[in-house]
PDB file of C-alpha atoms in Angstrom:
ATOM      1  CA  UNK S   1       0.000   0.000   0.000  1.00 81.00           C
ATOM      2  CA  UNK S   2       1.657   3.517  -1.390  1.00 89.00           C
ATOM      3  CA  UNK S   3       1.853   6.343   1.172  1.00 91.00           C
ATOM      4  CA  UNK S   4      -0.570   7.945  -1.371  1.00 92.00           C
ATOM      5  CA  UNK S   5      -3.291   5.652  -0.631  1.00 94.00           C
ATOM      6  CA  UNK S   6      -2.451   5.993   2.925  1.00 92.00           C
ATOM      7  CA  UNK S   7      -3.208   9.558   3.051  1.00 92.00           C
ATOM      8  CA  UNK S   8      -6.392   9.542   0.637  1.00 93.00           C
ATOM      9  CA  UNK S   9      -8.005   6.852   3.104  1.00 89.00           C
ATOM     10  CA  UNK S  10      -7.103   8.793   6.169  1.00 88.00           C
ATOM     11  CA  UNK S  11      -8.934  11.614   4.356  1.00 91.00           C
ATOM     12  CA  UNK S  12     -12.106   9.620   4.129  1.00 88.00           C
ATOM     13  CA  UNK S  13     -11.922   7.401   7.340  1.00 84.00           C
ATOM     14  CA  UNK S  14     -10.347   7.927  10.641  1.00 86.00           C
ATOM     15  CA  UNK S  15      -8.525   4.975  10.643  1.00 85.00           C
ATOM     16  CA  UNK S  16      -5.682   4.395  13.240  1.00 88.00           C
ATOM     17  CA  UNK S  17      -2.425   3.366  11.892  1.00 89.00           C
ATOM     18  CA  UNK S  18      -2.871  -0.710  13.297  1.00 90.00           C
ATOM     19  CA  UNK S  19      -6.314  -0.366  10.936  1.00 87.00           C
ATOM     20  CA  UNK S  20      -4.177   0.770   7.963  1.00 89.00           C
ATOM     21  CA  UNK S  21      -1.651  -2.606   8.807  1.00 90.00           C
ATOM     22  CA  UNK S  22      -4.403  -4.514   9.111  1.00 87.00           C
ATOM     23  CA  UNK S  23      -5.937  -4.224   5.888  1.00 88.00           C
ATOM     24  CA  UNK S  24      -2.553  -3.785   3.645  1.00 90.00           C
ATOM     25  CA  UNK S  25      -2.695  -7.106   2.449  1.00 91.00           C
ATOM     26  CA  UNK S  26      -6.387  -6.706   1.048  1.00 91.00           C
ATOM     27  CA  UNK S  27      -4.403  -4.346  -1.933  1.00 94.00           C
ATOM     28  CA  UNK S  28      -2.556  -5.307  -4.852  1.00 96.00           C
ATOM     29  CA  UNK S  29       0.379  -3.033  -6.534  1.00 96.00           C
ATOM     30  CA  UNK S  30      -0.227  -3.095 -10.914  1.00 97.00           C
ATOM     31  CA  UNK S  31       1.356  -2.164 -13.227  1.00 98.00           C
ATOM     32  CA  UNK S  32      -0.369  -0.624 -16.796  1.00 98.00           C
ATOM     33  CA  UNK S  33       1.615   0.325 -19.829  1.00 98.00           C
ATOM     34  CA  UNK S  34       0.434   3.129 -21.987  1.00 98.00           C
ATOM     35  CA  UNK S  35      -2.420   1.802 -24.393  1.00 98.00           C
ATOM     36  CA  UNK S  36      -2.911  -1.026 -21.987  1.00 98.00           C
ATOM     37  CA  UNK S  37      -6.651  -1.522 -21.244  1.00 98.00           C
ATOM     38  CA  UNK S  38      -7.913  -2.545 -17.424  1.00 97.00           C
ATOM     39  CA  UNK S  39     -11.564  -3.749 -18.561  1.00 97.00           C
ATOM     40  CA  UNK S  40     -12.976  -3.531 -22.048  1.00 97.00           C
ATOM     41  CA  UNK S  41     -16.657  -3.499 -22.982  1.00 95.00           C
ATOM     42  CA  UNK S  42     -18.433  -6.523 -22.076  1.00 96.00           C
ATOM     43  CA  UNK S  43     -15.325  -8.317 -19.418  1.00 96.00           C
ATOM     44  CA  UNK S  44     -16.234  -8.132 -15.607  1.00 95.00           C
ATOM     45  CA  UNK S  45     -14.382  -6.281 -13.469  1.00 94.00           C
ATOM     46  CA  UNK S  46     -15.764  -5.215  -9.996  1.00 92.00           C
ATOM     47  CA  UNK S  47     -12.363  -3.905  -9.040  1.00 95.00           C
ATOM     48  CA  UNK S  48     -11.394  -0.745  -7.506  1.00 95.00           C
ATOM     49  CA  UNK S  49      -8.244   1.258  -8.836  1.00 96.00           C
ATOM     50  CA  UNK S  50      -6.533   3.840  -6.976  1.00 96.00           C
ATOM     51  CA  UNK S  51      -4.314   5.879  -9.091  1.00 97.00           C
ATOM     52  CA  UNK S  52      -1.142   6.228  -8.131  1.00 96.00           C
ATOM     53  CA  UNK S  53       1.015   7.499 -10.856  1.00 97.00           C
ATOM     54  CA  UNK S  54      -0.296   7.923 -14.461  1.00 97.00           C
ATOM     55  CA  UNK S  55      -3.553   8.857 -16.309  1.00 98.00           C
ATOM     56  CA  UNK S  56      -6.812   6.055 -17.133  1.00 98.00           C
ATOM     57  CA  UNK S  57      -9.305   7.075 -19.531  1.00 98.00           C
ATOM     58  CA  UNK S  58     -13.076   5.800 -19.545  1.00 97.00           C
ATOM     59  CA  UNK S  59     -14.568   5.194 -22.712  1.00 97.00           C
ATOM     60  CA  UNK S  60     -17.396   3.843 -24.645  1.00 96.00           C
ATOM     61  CA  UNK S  61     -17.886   3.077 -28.263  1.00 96.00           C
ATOM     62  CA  UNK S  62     -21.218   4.693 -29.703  1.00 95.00           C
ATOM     63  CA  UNK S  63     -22.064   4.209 -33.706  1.00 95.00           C
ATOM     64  CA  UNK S  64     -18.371   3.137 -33.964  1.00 95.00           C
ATOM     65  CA  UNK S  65     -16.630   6.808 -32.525  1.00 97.00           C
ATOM     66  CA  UNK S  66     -15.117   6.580 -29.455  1.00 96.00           C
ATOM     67  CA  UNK S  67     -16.799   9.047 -26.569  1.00 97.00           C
ATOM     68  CA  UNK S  68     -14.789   9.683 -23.678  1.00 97.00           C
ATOM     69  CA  UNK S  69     -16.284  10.276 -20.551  1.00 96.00           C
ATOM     70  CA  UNK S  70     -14.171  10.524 -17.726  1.00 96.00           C
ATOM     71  CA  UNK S  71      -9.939  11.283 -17.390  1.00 97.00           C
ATOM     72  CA  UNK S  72      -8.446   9.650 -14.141  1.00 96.00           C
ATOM     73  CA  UNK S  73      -5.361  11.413 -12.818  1.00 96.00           C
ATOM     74  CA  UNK S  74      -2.774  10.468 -10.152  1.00 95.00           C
ATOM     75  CA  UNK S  75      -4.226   9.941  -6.102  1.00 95.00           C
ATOM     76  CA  UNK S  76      -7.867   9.620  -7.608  1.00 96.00           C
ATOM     77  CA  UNK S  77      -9.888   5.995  -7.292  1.00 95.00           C
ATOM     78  CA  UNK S  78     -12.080   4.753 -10.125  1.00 96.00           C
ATOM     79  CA  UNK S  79     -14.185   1.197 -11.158  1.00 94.00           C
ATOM     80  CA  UNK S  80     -15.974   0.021 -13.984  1.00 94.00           C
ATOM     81  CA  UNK S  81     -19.121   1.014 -12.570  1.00 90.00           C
ATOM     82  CA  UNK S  82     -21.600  -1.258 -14.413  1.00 89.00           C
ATOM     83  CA  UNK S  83     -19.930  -4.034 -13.001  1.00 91.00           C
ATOM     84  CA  UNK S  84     -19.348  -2.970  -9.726  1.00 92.00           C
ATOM     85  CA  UNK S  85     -22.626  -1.852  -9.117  1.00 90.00           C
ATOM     86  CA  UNK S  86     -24.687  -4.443 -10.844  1.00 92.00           C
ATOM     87  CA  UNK S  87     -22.361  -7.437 -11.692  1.00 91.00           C
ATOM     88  CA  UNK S  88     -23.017  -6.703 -15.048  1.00 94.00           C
ATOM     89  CA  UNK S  89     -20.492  -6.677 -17.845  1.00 96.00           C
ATOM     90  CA  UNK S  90     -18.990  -3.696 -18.210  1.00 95.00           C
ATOM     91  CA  UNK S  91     -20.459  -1.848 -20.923  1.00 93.00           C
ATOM     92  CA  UNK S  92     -17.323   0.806 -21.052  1.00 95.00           C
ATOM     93  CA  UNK S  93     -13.519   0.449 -21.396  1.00 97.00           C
ATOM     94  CA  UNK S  94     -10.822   1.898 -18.940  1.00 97.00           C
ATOM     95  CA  UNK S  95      -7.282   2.161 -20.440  1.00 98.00           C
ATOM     96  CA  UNK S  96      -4.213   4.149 -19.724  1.00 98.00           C
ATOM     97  CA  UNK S  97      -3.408   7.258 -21.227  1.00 98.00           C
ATOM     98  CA  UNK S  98       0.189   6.875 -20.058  1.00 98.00           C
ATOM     99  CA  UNK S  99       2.506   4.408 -18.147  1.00 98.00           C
ATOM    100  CA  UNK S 100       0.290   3.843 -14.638  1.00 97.00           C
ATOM    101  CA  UNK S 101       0.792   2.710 -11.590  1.00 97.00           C
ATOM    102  CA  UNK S 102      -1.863   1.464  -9.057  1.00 97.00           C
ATOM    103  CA  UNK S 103      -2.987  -0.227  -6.032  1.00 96.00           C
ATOM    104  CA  UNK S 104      -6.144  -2.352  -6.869  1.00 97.00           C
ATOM    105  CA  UNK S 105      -8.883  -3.585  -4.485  1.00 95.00           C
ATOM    106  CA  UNK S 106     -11.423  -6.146  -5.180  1.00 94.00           C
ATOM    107  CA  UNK S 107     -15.235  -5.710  -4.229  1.00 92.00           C
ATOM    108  CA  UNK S 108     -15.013  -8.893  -2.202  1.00 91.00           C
ATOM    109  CA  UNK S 109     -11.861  -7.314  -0.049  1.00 90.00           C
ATOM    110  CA  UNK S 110     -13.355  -4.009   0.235  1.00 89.00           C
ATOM    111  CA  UNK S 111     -16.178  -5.655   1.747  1.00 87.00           C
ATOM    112  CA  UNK S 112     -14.141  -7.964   4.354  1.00 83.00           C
ATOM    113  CA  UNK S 113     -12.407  -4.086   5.129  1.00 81.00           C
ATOM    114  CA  UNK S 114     -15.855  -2.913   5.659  1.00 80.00           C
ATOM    115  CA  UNK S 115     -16.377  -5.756   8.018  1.00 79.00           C
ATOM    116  CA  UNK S 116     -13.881  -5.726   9.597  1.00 74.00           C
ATOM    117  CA  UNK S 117     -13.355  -1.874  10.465  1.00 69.00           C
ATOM    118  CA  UNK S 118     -17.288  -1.421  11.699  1.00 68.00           C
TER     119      UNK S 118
END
């Protein structure tokens, strides 16, 4: 877990700094290369991506022109919302703009955090 993350989740949660050990192991440092894509339309993905170096793009493909609708930038989270929401297929794609670095959640651990912290 990057000191970024650290601070964004101490922004949104009082958590103590035994919390924060406890639920380091529930994230995952990844790696995307520019052009890389997270999800594309259609593939599930309920995961939840904190940015911490680099820029993702969200996208969908309408009448065969690409319309983007959101630009992720560094110590900002993001998820393919369709299928974190619904368990759905994502209907959009999420792909890096540049070389990225993050530290990915699951829905499943994010719950167990939830749990655990209550």
């Amino acid at each position: 877990m990057t000191q970024n993350l650290i601070q964004f989740i101490k922004q949104l949660v009082s958590f103590t700094d035994e919390e924060i050990q406890d639920i380091q192991h529930l994230f995952v440092e990844k790696t995307l290369k520019k052009g890389e894509f997270w999800v594309k339309q259609g593939e599930f993905n309920s995961d939840i991506l904190f940015l911490n170096k680099g820029i993702l793009r969200s996208y969908f493909v309408k009448r065969e022109v690409e319309k983007t609708f959101d630009l992720v930038i560094e110590n900002q989270i993001l998820t393919a919302t369709e299928s974190y929401a619904s368990g759905l297929p994502s209907t959009d794609f999420i792909q890096a703009v540049e070389d990225t670095y993050l530290s990915v959640i699951t829905k499943d651990n994010l719950d167990q955090c939830f749990r655990q912290n209550r």
